[in-house]
Coordinates of C-alpha atoms in Angstrom, one line a residue:
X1 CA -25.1 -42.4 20.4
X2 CA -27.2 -39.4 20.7
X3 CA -25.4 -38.3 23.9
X4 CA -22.0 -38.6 22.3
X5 CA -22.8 -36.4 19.7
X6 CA -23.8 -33.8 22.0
X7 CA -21.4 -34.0 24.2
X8 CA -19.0 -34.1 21.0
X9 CA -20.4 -30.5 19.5
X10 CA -20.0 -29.4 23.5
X11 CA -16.5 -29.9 23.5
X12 CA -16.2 -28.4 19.8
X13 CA -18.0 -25.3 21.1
X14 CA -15.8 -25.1 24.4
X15 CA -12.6 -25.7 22.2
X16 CA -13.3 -22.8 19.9
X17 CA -15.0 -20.4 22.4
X18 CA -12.8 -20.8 25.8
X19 CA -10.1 -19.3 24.2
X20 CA -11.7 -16.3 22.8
X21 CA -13.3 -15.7 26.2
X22 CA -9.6 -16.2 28.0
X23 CA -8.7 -13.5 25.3
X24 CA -11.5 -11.6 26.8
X25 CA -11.4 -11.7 30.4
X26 CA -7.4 -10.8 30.7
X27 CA -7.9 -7.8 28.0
X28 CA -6.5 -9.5 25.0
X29 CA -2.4 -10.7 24.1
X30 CA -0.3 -9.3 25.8
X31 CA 3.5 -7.5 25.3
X32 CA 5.9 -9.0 27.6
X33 CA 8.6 -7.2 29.4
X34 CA 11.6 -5.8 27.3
X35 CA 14.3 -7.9 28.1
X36 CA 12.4 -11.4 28.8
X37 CA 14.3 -14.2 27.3
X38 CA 11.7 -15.1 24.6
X39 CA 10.7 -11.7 23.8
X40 CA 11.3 -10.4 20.1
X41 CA 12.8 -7.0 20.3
X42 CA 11.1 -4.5 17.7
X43 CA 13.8 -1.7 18.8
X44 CA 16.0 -3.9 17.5
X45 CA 14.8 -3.7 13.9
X46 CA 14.9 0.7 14.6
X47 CA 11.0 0.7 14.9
X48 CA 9.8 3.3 17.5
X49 CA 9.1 2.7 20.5
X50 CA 5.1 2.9 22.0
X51 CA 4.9 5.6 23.5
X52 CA 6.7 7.7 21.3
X53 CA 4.5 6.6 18.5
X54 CA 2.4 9.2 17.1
X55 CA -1.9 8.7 17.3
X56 CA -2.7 11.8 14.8
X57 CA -2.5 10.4 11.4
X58 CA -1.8 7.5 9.5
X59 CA 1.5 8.5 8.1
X60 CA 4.2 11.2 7.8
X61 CA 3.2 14.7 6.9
X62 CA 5.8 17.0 7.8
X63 CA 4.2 20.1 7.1
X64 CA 1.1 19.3 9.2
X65 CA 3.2 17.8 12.2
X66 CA 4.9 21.3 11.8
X67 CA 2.1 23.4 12.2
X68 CA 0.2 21.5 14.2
X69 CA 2.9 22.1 16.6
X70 CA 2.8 25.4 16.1
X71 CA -1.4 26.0 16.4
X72 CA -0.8 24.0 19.8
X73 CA 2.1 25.7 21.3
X74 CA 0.8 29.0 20.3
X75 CA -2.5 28.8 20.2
X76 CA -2.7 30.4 16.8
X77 CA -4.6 28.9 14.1
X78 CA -3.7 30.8 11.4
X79 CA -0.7 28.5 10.2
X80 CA -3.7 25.9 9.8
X81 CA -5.7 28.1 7.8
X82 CA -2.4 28.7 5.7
X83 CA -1.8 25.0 5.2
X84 CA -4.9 24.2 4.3
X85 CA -5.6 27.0 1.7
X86 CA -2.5 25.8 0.5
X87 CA -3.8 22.3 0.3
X88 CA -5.7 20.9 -3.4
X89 CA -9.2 20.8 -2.6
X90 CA -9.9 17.4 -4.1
X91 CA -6.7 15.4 -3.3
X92 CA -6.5 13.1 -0.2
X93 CA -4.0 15.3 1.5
X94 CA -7.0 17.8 2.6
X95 CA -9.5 15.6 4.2
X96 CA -7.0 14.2 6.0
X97 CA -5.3 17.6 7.5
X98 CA -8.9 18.9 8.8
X99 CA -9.3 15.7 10.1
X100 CA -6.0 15.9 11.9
X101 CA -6.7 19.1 13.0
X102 CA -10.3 18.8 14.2
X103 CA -8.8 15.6 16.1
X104 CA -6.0 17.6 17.5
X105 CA -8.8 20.4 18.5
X106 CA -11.1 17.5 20.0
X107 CA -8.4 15.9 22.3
X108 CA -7.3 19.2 23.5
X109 CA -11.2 19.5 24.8
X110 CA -10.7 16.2 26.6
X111 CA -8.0 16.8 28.4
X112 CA -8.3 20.3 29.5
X113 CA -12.5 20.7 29.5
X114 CA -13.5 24.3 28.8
X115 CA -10.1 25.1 27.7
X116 CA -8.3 23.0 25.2
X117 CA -8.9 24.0 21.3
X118 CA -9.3 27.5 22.2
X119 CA -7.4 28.0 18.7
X120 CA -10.6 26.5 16.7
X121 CA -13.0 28.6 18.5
X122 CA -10.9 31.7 17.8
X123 CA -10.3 30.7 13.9
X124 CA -14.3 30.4 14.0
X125 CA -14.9 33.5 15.8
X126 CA -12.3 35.5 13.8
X127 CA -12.6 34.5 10.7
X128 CA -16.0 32.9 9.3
X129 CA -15.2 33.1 5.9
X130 CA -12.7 30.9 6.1
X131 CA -13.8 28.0 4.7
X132 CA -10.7 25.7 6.1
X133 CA -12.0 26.9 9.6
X134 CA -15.1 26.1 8.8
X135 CA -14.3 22.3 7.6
X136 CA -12.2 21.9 10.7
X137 CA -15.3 23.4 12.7
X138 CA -17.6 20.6 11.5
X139 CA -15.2 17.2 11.5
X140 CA -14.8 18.8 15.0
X141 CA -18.2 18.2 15.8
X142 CA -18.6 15.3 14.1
X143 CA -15.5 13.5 16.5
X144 CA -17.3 15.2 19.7
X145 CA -20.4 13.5 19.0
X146 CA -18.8 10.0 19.1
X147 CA -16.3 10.9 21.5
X148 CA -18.9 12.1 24.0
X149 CA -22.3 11.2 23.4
X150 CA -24.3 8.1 23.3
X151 CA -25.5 7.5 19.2
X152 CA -29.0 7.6 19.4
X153 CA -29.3 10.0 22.6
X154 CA -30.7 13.7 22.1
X155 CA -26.8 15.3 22.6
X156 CA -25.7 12.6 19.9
X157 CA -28.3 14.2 17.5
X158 CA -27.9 17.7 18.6
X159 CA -24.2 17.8 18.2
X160 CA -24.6 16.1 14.5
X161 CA -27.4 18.5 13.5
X162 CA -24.9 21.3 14.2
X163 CA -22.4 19.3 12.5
X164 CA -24.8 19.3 9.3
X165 CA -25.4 23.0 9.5
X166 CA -21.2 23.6 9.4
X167 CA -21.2 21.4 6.8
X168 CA -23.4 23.4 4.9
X169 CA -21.4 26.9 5.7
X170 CA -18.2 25.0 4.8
X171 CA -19.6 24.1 1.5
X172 CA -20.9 27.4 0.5
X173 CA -17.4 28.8 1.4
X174 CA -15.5 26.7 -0.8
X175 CA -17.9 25.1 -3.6
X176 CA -15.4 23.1 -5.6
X177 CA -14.5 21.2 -2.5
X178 CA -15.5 17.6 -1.3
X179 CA -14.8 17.9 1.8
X180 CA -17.6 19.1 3.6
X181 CA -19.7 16.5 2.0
X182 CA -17.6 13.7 3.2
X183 CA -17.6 15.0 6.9
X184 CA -21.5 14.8 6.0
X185 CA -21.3 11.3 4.9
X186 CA -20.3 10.8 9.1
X187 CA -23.4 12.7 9.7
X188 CA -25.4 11.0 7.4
X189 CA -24.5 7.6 9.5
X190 CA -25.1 8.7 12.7
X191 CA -28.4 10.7 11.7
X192 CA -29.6 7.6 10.2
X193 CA -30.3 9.5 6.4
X194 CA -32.6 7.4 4.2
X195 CA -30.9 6.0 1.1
X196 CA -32.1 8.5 -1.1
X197 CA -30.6 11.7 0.5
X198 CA -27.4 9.5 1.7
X199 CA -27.1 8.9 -2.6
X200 CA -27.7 12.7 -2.8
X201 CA -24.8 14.1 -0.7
X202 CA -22.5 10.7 -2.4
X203 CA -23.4 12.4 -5.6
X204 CA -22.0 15.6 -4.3
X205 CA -18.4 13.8 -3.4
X206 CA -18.2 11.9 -6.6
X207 CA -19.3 15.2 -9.1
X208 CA -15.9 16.8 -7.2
X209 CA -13.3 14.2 -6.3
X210 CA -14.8 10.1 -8.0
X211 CA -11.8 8.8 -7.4
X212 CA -11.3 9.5 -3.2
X213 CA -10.3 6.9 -1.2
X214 CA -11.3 8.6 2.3
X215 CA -14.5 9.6 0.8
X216 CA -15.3 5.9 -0.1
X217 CA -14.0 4.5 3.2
X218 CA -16.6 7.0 4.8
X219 CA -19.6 5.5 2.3
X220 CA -18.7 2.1 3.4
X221 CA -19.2 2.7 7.1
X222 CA -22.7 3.9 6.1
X223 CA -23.2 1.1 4.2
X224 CA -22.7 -1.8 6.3
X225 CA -24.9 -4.6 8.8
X226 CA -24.0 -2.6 11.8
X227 CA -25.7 0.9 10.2
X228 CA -27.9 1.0 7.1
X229 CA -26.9 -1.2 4.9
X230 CA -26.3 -4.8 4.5
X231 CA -22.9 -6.8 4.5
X232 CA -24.3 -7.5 0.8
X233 CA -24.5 -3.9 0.2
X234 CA -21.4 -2.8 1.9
X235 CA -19.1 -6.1 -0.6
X236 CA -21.4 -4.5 -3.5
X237 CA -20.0 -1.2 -2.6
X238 CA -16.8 -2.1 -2.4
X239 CA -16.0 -4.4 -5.3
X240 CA -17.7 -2.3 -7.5
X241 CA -15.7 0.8 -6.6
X242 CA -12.5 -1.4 -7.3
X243 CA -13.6 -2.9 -10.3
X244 CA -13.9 0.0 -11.8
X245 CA -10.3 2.0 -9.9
X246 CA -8.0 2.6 -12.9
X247 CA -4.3 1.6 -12.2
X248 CA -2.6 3.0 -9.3
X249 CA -5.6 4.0 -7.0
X250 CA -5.9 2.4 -4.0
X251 CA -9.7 1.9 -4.3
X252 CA -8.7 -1.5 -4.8
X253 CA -8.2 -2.3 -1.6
X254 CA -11.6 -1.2 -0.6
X255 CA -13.0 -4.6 -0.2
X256 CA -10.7 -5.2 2.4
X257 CA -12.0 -2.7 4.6
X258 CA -15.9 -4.1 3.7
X259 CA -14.1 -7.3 5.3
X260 CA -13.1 -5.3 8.3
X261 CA -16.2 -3.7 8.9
X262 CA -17.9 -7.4 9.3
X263 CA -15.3 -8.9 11.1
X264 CA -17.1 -11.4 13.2
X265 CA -16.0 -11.3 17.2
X266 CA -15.6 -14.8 16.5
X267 CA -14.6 -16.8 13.5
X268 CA -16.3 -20.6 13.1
X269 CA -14.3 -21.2 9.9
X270 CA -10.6 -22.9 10.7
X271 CA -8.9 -21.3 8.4
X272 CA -10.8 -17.3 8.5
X273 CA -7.9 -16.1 7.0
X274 CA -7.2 -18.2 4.1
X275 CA -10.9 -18.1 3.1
X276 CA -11.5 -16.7 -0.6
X277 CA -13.5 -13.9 0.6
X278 CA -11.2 -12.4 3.0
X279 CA -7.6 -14.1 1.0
X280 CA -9.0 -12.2 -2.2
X281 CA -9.8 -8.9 -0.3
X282 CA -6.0 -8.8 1.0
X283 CA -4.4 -9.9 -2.2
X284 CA -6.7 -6.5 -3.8
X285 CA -5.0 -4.7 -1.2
X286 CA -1.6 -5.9 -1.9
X287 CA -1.7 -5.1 -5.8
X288 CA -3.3 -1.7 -4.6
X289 CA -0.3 -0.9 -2.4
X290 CA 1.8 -2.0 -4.6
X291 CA 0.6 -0.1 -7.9
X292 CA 0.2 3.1 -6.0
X293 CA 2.3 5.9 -6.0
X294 CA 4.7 6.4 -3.0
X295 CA 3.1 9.7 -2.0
X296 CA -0.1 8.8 -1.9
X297 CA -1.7 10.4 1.4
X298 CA -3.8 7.0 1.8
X299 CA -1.4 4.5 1.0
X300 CA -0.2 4.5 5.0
X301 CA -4.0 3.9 5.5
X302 CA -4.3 0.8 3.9
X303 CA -0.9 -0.6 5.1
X304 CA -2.2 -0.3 8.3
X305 CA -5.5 -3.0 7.7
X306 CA -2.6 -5.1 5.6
X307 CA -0.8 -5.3 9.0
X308 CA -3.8 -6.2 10.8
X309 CA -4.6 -9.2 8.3
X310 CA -1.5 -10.6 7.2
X311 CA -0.7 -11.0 11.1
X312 CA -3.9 -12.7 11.3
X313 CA -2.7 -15.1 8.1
X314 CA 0.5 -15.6 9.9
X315 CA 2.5 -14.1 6.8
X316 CA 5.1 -12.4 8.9
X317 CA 7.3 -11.2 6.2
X318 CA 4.6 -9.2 4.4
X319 CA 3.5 -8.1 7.8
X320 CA 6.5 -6.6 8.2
X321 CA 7.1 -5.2 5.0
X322 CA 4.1 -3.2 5.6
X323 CA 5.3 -2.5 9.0
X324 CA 8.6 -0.9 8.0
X325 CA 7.0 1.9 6.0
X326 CA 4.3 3.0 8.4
X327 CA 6.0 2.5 11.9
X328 CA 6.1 6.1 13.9
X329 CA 2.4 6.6 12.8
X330 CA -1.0 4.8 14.5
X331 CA -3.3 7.5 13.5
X332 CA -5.6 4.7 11.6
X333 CA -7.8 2.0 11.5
X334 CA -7.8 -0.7 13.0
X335 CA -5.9 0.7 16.1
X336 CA -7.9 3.8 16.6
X337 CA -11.0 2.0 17.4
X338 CA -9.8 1.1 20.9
X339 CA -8.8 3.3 23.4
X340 CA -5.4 2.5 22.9
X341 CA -4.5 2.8 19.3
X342 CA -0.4 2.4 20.2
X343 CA -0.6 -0.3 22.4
X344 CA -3.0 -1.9 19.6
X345 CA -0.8 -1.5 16.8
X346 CA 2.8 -2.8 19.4
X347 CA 1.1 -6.0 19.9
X348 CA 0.6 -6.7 16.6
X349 CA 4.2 -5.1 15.5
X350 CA 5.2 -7.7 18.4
X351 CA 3.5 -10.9 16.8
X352 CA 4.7 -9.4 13.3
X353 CA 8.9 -9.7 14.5
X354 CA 8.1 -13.1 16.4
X355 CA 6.6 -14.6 13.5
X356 CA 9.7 -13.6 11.3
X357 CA 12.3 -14.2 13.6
X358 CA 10.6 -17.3 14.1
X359 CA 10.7 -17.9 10.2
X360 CA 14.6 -17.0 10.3
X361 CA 14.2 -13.8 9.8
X362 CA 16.2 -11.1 11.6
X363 CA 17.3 -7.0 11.2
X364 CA 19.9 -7.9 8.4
X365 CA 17.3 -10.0 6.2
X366 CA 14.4 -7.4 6.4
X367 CA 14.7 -5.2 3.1
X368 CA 14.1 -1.5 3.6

């Protein structure tokens, strides 16, 4: 008897495990080739296609695509400092132009070393007192450090430290503005800040902008198992930020992205997806999306994780509701965590029109 339990619980292991390790070892599902006789066609729906989908932000911005463009072709960064002084210091819309433009700056640097993002080191150079240069300057520094140092390694911690000490220019430029403190909340994480002076710079964001859904996506991180919190401390976090979101803000969705953050390699529970923690978290996020305003900078955000899940739930039709207002754009989690954050997001899109045609669904029946 004793032997066929064990060797029950080792077929139980191997049946949940082999395939995650088959996902593993040939780099995860696939797209097949356009044209194969089973393949669902997202072109045919007028999504864009992957390579032409853009990695720099979550969602449409018009005026940033249009200046960026600009800074890059002509290597002139005041257009950016324009937009940005133009740009309400405590809305969303700020925090996430300097990030697009320190990301823009930062993948320059990669692919041409020495050269690329000439145009921040000139803004810097030219005009110090500019504290939109000086914003940029530090979320710069903050990406290099992740993007090309080891966290815990000496260059990790020198390139935050400098970080920190733009931070602190940028915020004496522009005191009303939360900005620099919520690049510091990166810093923070990856300086390892005790909780104490972690709550001090958090009191800094919430005396200028309480309601900021970037800001509190950057506490989270800082908050969870993997960094200095707990995954108790990160739900506390989170639920209490949404219990307390008046209607329309999105910070009802937060809990979701606590779910994210501890999203195990490998789920044990049959049904991860239906569970109350994680079903409860997506419904938050679908009343959140739902109750917000259209133009809200961070709604593309969370329609993004919505994707993510809902695939995962196998509720195509939701998935692809969410799908048809945020295709184009890839500039968000969860896709930028790999290396690549298009082909991330088309497998998913892929799974998203299989499951729906699959369903009956087809272009015609998929409200715009």
């Amino acid at each position: 008897m004793e032997i066929l339990w064990f060797l029950f619980a080792v077929g139980l292991i191997a049946a949940v495990v082999a395939p995650w390790l088959l996902r593993r070892r040939s780099g995860g599902i696939r797209l097949v080739e356009p044209g194969a006789p089973d393949a669902a066609d997202p072109l045919a729906y007028g999504f864009v296609r992957q390579e032409l989908l853009d990695v720099r932000m979550p969602g449409p911005d018009e005026d940033l695509v249009e200046v960026l463009d600009v800074v890059q072709r002509t290597q002139d960064w005041r257009a950016a400092s324009q937009l940005l002084a133009g740009t309400p210091k405590e809305g969303e819309a700020r925090w996430q132009r300097v990030q697009a433009f320190a990301g823009a700056a930062s993948l320059e640097l990669r692919q041409r070393p020495g050269v690329g993002g000439a145009w921040l080191r000139a803004w810097r150079a030219e005009a110090p007192k500019d504290a939109g240069g000086a914003a940029v300057h530090a979320e710069f520094l903050v990406q290099q450090a992740w993007r090309t140092a080891t966290v815990g390694t000496d260059e990790f911690r020198i390139i935050l430290e400098e970080a920190r000490t733009v931070c602190g220019e940028a915020a004496l430029l522009a005191p009303g503005d939360p900005v620099p403190y919520i690049v510091e909340l990166a810093v923070a994480r990856g300086l390892g800040y005790p909780h104490e002076r972690f709550d001090q710079v958090w009191a800094k964001v919430m005396d200028r902008a309480p309601g900021h859904m970037g800001a509190h996506i950057a506490a989270l991180h800082y908050w969870c198992e993997k960094w200095h919190g707990t995954r108790q401390d990160a739900d506390r976090f989170a639920t209490s930020a949404a219990a307390r979101a008046p209607q329309g803000s999105l910070l009802a969705a937060l809990p979701l992205f606590a779910v994210w953050e501890h999203l195990p390699d490998l789920a044990m529970v049959r049904d991860f997806y239906g569970t109350r923690v994680v079903s409860q978290a997506m419904e938050g996020a679908l009343y959140a999306v739902h109750s917000a305003r259209p133009d809200d900078p961070m709604l593309a955000h969370v329609r993004h994780l919505l994707i993510h899940f809902l695939v995962g739930a196998q509720r195509w039709s939701e998935a692809m509701h969410q799908i048809v207002h945020v295709d184009g754009h890839v500039g968000a989690l969860p896709w930028t965590m790999g290396e690549d954050p298009a082909g991330e997001y088309a497998v998913y899109r892929a799974l998203a029109v299989a499951g729906y045609e699959a369903n009956g669904g087809n272009p015609a029946t998929l409200p715009r």
